Structures are given as C-alpha cells and as structure tokens.
mmCIF file with all atom_site columns, C-alpha atoms in Angstrom:
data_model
loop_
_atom_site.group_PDB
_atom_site.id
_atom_site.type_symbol
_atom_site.label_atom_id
_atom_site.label_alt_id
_atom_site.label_comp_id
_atom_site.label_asym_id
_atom_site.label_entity_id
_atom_site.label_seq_id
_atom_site.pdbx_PDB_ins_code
_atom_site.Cartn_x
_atom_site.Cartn_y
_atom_site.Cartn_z
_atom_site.occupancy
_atom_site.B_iso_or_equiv
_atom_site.pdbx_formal_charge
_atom_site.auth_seq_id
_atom_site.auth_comp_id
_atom_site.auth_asym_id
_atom_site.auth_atom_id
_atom_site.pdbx_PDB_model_num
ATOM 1   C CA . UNK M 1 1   ? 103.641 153.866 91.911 1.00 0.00 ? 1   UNK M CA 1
ATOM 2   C CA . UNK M 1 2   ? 100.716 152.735 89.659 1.00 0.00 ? 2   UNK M CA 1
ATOM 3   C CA . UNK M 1 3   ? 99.863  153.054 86.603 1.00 0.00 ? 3   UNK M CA 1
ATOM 4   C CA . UNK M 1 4   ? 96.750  153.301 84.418 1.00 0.00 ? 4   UNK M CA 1
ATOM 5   C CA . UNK M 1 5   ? 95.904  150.936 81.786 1.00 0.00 ? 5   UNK M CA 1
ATOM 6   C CA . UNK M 1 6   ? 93.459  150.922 79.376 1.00 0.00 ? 6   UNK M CA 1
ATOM 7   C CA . UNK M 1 7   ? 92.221  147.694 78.778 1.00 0.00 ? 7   UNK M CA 1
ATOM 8   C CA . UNK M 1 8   ? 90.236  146.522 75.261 1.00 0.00 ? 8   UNK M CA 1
ATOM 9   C CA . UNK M 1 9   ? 88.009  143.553 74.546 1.00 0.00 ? 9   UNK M CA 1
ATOM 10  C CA . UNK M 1 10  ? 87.775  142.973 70.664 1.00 0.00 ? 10  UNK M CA 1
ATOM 11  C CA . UNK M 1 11  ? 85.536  140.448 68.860 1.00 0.00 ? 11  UNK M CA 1
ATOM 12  C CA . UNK M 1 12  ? 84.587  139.414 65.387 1.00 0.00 ? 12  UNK M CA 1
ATOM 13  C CA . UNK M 1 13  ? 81.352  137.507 64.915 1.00 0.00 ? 13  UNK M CA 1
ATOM 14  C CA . UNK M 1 14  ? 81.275  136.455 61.310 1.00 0.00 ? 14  UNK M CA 1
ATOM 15  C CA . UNK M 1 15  ? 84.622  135.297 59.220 1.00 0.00 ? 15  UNK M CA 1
ATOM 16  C CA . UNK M 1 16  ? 83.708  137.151 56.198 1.00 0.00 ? 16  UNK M CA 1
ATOM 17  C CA . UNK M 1 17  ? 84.167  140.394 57.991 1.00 0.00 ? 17  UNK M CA 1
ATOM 18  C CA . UNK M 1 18  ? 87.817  139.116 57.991 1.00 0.00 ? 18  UNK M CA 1
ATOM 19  C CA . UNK M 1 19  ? 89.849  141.859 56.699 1.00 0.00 ? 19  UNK M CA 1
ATOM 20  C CA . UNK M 1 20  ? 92.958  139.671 55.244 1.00 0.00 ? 20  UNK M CA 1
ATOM 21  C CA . UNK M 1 21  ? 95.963  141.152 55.410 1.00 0.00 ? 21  UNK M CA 1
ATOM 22  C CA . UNK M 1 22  ? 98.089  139.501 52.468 1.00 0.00 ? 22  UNK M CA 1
ATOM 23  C CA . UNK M 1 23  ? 101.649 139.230 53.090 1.00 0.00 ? 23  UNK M CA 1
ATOM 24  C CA . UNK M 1 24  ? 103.916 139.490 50.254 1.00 0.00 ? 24  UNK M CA 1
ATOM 25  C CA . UNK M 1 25  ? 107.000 137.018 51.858 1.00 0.00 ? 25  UNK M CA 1
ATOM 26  C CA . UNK M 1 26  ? 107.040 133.416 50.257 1.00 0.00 ? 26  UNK M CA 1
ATOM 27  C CA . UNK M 1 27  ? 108.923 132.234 53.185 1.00 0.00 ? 27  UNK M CA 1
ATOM 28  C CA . UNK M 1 28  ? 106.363 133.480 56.019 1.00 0.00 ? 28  UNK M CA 1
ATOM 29  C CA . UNK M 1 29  ? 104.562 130.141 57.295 1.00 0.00 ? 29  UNK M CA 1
ATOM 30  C CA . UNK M 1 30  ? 101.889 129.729 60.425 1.00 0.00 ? 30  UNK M CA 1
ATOM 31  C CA . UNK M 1 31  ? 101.834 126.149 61.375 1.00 0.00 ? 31  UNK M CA 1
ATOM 32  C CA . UNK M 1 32  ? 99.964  124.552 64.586 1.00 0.00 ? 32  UNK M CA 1
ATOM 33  C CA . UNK M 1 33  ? 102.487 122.972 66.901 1.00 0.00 ? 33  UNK M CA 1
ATOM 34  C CA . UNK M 1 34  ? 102.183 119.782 69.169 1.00 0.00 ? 34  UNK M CA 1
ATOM 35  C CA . UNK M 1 35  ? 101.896 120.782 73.215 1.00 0.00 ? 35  UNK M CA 1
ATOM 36  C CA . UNK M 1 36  ? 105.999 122.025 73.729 1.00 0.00 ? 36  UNK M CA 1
ATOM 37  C CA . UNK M 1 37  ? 105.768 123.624 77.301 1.00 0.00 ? 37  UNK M CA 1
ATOM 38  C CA . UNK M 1 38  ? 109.034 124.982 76.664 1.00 0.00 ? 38  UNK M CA 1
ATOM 39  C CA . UNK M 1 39  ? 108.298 126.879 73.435 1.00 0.00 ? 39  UNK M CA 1
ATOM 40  C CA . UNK M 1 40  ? 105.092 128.218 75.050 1.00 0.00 ? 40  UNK M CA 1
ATOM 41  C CA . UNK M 1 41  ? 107.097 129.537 77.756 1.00 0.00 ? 41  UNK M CA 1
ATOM 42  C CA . UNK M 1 42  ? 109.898 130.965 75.563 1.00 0.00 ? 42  UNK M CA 1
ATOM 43  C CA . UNK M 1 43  ? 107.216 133.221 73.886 1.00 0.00 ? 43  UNK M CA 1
ATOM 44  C CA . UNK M 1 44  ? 105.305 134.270 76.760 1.00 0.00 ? 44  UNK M CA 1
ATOM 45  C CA . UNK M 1 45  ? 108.684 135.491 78.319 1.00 0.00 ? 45  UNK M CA 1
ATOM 46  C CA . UNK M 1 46  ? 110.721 136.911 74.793 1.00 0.00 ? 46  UNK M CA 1
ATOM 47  C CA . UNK M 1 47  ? 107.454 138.616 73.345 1.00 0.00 ? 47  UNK M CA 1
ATOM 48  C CA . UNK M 1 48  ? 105.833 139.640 76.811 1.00 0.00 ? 48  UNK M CA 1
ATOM 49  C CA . UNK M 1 49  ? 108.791 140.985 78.365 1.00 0.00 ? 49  UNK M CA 1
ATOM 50  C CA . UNK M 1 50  ? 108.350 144.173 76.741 1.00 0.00 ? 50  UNK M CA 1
ATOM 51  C CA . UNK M 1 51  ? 104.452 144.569 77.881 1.00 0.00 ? 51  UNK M CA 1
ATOM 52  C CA . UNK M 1 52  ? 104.630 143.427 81.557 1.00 0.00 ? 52  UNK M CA 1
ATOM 53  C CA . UNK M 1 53  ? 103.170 140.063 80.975 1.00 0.00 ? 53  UNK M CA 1
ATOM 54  C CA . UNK M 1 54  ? 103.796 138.595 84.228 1.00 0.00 ? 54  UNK M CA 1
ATOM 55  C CA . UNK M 1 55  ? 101.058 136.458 85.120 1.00 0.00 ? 55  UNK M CA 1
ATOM 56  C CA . UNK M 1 56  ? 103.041 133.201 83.890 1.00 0.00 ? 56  UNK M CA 1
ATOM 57  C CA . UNK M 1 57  ? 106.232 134.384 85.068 1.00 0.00 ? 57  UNK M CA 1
ATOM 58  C CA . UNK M 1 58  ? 106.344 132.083 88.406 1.00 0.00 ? 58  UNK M CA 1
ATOM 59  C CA . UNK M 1 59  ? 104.202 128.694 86.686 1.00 0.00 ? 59  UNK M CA 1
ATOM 60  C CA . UNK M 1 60  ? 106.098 126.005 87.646 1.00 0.00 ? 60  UNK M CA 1
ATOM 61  C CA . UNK M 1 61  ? 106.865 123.716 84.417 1.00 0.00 ? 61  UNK M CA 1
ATOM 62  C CA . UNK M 1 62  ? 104.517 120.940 86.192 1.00 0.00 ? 62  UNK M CA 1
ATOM 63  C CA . UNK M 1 63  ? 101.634 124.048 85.624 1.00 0.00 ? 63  UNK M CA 1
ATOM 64  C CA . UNK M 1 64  ? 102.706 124.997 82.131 1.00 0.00 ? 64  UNK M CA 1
ATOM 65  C CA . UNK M 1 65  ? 102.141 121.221 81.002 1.00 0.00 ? 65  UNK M CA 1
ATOM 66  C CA . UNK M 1 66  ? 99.022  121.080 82.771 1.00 0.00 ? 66  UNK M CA 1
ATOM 67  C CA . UNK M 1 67  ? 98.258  124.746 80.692 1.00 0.00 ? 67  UNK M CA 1
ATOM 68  C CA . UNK M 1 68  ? 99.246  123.538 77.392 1.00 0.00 ? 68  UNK M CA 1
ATOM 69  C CA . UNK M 1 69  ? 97.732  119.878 78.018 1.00 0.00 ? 69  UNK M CA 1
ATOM 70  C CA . UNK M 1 70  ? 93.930  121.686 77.539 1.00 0.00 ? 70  UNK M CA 1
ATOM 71  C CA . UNK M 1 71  ? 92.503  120.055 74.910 1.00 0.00 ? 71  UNK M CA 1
ATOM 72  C CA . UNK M 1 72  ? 91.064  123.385 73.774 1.00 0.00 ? 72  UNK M CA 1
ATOM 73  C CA . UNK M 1 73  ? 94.327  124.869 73.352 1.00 0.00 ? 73  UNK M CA 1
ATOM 74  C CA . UNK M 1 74  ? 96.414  125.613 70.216 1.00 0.00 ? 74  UNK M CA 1
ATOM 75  C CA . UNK M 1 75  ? 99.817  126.705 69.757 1.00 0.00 ? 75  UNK M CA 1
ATOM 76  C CA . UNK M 1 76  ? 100.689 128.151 66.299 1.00 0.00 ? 76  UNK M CA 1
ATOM 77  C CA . UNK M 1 77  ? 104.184 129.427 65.467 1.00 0.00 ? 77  UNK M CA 1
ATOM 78  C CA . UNK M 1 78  ? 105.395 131.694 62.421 1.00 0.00 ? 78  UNK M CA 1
ATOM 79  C CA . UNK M 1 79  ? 108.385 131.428 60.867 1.00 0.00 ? 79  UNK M CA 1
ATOM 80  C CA . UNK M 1 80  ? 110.129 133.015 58.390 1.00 0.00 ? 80  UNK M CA 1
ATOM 81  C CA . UNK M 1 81  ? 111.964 130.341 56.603 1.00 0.00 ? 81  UNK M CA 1
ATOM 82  C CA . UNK M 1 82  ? 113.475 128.659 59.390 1.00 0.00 ? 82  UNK M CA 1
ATOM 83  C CA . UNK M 1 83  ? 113.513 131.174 61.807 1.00 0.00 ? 83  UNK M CA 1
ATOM 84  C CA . UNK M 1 84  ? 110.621 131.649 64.565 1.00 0.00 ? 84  UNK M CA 1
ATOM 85  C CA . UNK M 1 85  ? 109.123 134.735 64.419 1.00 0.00 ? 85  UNK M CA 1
ATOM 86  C CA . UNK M 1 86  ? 105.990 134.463 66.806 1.00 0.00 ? 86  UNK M CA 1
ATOM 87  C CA . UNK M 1 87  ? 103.411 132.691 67.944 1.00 0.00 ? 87  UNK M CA 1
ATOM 88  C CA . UNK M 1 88  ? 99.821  132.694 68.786 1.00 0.00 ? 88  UNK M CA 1
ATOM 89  C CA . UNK M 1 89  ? 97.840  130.340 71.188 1.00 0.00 ? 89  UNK M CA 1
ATOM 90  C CA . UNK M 1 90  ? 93.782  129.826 70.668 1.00 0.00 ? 90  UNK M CA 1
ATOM 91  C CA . UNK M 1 91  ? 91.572  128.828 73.646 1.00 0.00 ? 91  UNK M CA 1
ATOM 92  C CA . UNK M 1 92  ? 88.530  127.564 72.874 1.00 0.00 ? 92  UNK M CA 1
ATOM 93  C CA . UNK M 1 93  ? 85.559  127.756 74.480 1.00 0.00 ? 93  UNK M CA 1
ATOM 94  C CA . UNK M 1 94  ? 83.105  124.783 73.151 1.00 0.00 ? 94  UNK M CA 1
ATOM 95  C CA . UNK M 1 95  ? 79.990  125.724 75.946 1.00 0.00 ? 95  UNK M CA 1
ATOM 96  C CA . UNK M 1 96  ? 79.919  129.198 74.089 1.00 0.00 ? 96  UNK M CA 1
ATOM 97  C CA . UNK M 1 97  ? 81.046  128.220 70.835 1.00 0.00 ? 97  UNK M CA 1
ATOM 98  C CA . UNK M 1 98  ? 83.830  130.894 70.358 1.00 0.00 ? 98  UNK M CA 1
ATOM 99  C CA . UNK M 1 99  ? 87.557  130.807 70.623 1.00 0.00 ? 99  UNK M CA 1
ATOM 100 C CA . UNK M 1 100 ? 89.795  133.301 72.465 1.00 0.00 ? 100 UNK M CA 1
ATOM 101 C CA . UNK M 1 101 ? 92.991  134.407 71.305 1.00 0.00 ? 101 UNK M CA 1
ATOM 102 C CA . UNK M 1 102 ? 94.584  134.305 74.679 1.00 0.00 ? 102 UNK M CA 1
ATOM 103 C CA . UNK M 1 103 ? 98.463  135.088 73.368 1.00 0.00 ? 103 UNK M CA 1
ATOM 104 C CA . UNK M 1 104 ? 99.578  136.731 69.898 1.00 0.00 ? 104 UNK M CA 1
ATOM 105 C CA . UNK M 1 105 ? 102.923 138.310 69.396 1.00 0.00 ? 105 UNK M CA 1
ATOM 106 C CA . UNK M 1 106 ? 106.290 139.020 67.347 1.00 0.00 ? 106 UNK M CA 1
ATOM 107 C CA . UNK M 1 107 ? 109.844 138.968 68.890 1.00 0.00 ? 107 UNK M CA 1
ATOM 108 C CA . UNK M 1 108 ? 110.943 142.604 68.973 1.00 0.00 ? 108 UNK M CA 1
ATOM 109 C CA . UNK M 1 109 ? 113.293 141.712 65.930 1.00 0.00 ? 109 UNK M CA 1
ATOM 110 C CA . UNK M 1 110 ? 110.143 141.036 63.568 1.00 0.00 ? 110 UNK M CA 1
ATOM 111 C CA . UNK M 1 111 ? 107.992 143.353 64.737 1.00 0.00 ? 111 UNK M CA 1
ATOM 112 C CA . UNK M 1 112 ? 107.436 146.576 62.062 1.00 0.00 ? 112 UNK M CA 1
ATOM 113 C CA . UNK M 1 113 ? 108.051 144.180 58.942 1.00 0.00 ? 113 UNK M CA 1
ATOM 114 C CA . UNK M 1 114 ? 104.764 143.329 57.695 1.00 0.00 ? 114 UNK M CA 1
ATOM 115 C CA . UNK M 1 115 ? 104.158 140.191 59.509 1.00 0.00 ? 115 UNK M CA 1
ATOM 116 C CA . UNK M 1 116 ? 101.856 141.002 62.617 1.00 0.00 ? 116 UNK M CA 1
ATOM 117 C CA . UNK M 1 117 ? 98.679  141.825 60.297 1.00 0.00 ? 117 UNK M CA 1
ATOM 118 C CA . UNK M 1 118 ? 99.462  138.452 58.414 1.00 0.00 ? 118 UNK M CA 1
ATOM 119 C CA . UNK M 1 119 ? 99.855  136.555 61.675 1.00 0.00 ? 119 UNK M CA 1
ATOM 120 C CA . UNK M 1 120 ? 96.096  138.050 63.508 1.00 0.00 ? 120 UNK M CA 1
ATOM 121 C CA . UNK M 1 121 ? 95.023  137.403 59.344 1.00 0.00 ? 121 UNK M CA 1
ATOM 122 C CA . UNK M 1 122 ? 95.742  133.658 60.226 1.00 0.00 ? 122 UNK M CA 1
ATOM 123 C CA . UNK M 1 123 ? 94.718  133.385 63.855 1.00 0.00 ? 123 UNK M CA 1
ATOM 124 C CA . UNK M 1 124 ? 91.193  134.730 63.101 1.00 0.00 ? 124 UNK M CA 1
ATOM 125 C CA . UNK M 1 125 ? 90.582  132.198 60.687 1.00 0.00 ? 125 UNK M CA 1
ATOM 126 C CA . UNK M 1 126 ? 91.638  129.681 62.707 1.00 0.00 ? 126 UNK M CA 1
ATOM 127 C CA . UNK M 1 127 ? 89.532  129.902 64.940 1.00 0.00 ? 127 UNK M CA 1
ATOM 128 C CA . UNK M 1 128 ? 86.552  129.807 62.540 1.00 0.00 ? 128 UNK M CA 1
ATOM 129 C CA . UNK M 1 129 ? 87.773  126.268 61.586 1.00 0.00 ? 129 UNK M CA 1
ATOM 130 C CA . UNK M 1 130 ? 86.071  125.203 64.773 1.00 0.00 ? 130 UNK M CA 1
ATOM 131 C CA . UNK M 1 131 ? 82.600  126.615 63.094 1.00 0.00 ? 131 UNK M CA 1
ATOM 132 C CA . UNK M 1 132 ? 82.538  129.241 66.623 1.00 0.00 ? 132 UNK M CA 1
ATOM 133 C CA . UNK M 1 133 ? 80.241  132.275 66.581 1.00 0.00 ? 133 UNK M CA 1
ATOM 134 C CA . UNK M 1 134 ? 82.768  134.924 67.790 1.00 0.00 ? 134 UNK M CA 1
ATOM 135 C CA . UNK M 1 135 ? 86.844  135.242 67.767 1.00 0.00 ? 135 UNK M CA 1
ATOM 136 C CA . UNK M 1 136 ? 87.491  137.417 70.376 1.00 0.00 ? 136 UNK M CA 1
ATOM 137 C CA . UNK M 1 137 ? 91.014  138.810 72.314 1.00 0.00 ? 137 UNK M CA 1
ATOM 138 C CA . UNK M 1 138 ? 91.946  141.412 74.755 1.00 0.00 ? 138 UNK M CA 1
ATOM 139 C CA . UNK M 1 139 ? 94.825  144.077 74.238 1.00 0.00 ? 139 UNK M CA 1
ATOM 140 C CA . UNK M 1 140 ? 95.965  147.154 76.366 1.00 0.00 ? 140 UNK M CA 1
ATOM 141 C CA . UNK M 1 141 ? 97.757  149.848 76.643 1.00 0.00 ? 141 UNK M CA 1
ATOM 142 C CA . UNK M 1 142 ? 101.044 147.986 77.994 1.00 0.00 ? 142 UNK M CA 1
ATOM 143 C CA . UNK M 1 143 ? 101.162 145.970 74.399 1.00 0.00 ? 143 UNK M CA 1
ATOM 144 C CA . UNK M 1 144 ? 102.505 147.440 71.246 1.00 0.00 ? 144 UNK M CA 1
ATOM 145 C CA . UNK M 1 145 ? 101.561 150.599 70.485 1.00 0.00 ? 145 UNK M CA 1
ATOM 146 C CA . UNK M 1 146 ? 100.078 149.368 66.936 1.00 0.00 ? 146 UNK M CA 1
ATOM 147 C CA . UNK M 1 147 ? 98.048  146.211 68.117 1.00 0.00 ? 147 UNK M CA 1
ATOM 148 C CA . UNK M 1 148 ? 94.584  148.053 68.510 1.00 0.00 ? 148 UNK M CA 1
ATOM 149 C CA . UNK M 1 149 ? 95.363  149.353 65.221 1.00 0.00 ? 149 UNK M CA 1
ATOM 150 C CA . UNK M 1 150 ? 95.785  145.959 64.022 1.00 0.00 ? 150 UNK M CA 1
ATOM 151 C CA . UNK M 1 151 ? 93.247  144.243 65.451 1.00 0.00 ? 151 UNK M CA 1
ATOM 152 C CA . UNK M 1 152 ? 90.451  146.914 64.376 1.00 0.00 ? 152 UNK M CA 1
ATOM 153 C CA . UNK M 1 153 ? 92.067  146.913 60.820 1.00 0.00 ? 153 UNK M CA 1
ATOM 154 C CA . UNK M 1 154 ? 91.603  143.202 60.785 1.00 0.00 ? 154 UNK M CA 1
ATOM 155 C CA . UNK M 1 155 ? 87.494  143.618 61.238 1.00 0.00 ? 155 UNK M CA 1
ATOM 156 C CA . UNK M 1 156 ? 87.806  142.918 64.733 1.00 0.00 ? 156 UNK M CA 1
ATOM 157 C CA . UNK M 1 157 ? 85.570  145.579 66.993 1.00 0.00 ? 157 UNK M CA 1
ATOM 158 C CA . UNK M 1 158 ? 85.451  146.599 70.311 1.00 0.00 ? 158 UNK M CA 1
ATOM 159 C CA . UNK M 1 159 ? 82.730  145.404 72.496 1.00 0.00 ? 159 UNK M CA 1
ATOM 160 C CA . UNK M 1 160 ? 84.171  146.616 76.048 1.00 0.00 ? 160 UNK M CA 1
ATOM 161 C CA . UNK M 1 161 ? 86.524  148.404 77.649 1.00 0.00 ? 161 UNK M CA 1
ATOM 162 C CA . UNK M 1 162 ? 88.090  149.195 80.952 1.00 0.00 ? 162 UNK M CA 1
ATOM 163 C CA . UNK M 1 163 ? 90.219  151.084 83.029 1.00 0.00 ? 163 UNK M CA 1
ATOM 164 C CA . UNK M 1 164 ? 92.793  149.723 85.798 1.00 0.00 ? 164 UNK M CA 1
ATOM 165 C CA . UNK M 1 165 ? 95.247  150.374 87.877 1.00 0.00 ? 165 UNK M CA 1
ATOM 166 C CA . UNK M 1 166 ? 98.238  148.407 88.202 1.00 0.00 ? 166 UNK M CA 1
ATOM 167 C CA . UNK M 1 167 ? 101.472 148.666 91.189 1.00 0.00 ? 167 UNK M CA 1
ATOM 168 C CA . UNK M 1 168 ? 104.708 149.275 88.540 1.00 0.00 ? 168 UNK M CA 1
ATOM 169 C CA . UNK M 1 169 ? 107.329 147.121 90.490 1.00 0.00 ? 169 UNK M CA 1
#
C-alpha cells in the first residue's frame, strides 16, 4: 500500500526575521556535542521512530562515523537539567553559504512542553554563527503534526513543496 506525503522545504534568509521563542525553564540547555556516533544514532532511531525515518536504519557504525566525521556537521543536544531531551544536527554547506538543518526532534516524552519552539529558536541561530545567507530544513507530513506550525511560527517560509508516494511496509 502507499501512501501520500506531503513534503515542505522551509528557509529563512536573514536572522533578524528570527521569531524567538523564549522558554521560560532555567534548566533547558542546547549545547554542541563532540562527533558521538552512538548518540547520533540513538536520536535518529528514538525521535524518528514515530515518523518513518528509515533512511539510517541499516548504516553500518563504520558509515555513521564516516557521517558524523563531516567537518560541516554539528550535533547539538538539549537537556533539561540532566536529562536529554533532543537533539538537532546542522549541515553546512560552505560552496552556498547556508546551513541545513538535516535532523531536529524531541523524544515523545518532551514533546508538547514548550521546548520544540525553544530548540528550532536555537538551531536557527546557530546556523547564522557561520555568517550563511539562508537556514533552511525540510518537514512532511509523516513528522509531528505541529512542526510546520513551528517552523513557520519561527519566521521560517516555505519556498517549495512536493508530493510523493511512499510503499508503507
């Protein structure tokens, strides 16, 4: 059986049309992280279970070192106090001067308490620390139902879009 996914391609071009979402917990911290195969691979099977991420599913761990070896590639993890939360990872592209944000998510525990919008809030401007034109991601329907929401309520707007078909196994 298939099934039909929307797919969404968001940018933002300029960091002042950052819309910040403050977060009101003391204890909520994004920090960068030092190449951990093991931790990228724990969030890209915990969060992405829920949304069919699958791609990564069969990388052997000799390809996820090689992955999070890139140069142009940053982990971040949020915590909340001690406990991690999520994670983001930025790719960036220094030939077009923009960074993607290839991975963002909560674990399903965190998710509906205020910290996603704070999390994207802190992605986004990392990226402009590079000095990049554009910030840019893709979502689609198989993600949370609120990430579009997010992501446009963050600034971020949509500069394609597409429809596919994918075989539900």
């Amino acid at each position: 059986m298939m099934i039909h996914v929307e797919r969404n391609f968001l940018e933002l071009k300029d960091l002042k049309n950052l819309k910040v979402h403050p977060v009101n917990k003391t204890k909520l911290i994004v920090e960068k992280i030092k190449p951990d195969f093991q931790l990228n691979k724990f969030f890209y099977k915990q969060v992405g279970k829920k949304h069919r991420w699958v791609d990564r599913l069969s990388w052997s761990d000799d390809k996820w070192i090689k992955y999070i070896s890139n140069k142009n590639l940053e982990t971040y993890v949020i915590k909340y106090s001690e406990d991690l939360v999520g994670f983001f990872e930025l790719l960036h592209n220094p030939e077009l001067n923009e960074t993607e944000i290839s991975y963002f998510g909560l674990l399903q525990e965190y998710i509906g308490k205020g910290i996603g919008g704070y999390a994207l809030s802190e992605a986004i401007r990392r990226s402009f620390g590079r000095n990049i034109k554009r910030v840019w991601l893709h979502t689609c329907t198989l993600d949370h139902p609120n990430a579009l929401k997010n992501y446009i309520a963050r600034g971020m707007t949509i500069f394609k879009k597409e429809n596919i078909n994918i075989l539900d196994n």
